[in-house]
Amino acid sequence: MGEKTNSTSSDTEIHASIEISPAKISAPDGGETVQAAAVADAKAQSSQNRLDEKLRGAGSGQTSIAMGEYNGSEYIVISEAPSPRGNHGRKLSVLPLVFLIFYEVSGGPFGVEDTVKAAGPLLALAGFLIFPLIWSVPEALITAEMGTMFPENGGYVVWVSSALGPFWGFQQGWMKWLSGVIDNALYPVLFLDYLKSGIPALGGGLHRVIAVLALTIVLTYMNYRGLTIVGWVAVLLGIFSILPFVVMGFISIPKLKPERWLVADVHNVNWNLYLNTLFWNLNYWDSISTLAGEVENPKKTLPKALFYAVILVVLGYFFPLLTGTGAIPLQRDLWTDGYFSDIAKMLGGLWLRWWIQGAAALSNMGMFVAEMSSDSFQLLGMAERGMLPEFFARRSRYGTPLVGILFSASGVLLLSWLSFQEIVAAENFLYCFGMILEFVAFVRLRIIAPDAPRPYKIPVGTVGAILMCAPPTLLICVVLAFSSLKVMIVSLVAVMLGIILHPCLRHCEKKRWLRFSESSDLPDMHTATQNETLI
């Protein structure tokens, strides 16, 4: 995978068709070079003509389809080259992908307790029913359409680059990677918060530091060993994490009092904590797009997996909250990280408490490895597109992005000292900026390339696409408005670093201090939109 052919010289360069490269490279002397170039030009023209014909016919032949279905369109949105096969082995199927999405977004109800503390049972339950309709469903739908349109490891970075140019593509990659690393720093914190009631030594000090370091090393090594292993580990961890809440639900039935679900005090709501907790627990649907190049038949598999994962995530939040708030008297101040284990002890005894704590620990392991996989493959995808130095594209013998994993693990260790609430607020702020770029790219590609084949297409027109993005955009503005001054300053500094970093990398490329190159396996991301403007 380390071999590259097309060096990128500037952000505005329009890359040549990859079909030309083999003919030109094989010419050993001047005469043969001319002949090879002529043959290559003929091939390129033929390929371009076929692409133009397909793009012209796409509008009449393509129909809107339901979530989870596939209309048979081939991946020719960017060019006629096949999607890259980067896993060097087995690809992810539907079931592992569902649980990887589950862990990218949720991992179970661990961490949702703060919604009850912030707003009470009624608003907490309503939040996990209404918020998915405003945010999760639109984000999952956009991910299904764009992820099948661009089935490669760059994911949302390629979407934004194709629609808005390489500068904004890089900013998208920087903000989403940073927010992902910040998000991943939560999981050692949550892991230890759930265990500290049973092992008080993990509450702070040297023991906690050692535990965070050891956990990060072990889970990082799991990512290094291969994405297929990570996927099936996610399935096993997911089943184990969900089962104790099913048991707790059955045990709680005789003790449920429905009137407890209706308790609300709208004059005593911590809106910042409430919205940030909801937002954190129901976002990151787009993260799976950075693994699209590792998925078996992504045009079919990705929409199906997203559909099933939405159902699994919403049910995995709502019913444990229904059980916890309905079966015990309300004490809002106690509803914080790890409180489900205390509820389990009240309802079922010490054995159920330990099961919940063990499930929480394993769930955080699943979220860690899923997030790190997404972050590290994103860096690999950006390097394969020439946005990052070439060494980020190096893979281990297991097909995993070695340098990307090391960078992501280092970021987690640097950020793991922050508190849960600070981490959630900071990563939400950066994530919001990235999502705005995704919405703009989604709508712009609908406008400038409406007839480009989309293996999965949301059954709305351009106006419908704009209207679909309006509620989540408004929600983003609300979340940003409730951010604290400290979080806002830190996040804006991070955004400014990305703006400075991009020209610095381009300068390093120009001076040849670092090597940048584009993978020959990848098609030209600009071809489709340019041809659409000519049709």
CSV table of C-alpha atoms in Angstrom, one decimal, residues 1 54 82 140 429 473 511:
chain,number,residue,atom,x,y,z
A,1,MET,CA,0.0,0.0,0.0
A,54,LYS,CA,-23.3,7.4,-17.5
A,82,PRO,CA,-13.2,0.6,-8.4
A,140,ALA,CA,-27.3,8.6,9.6
A,429,PHE,CA,-17.9,22.2,20.1
A,473,THR,CA,-28.1,23.0,12.1
A,511,LYS,CA,10.1,22.6,0.0
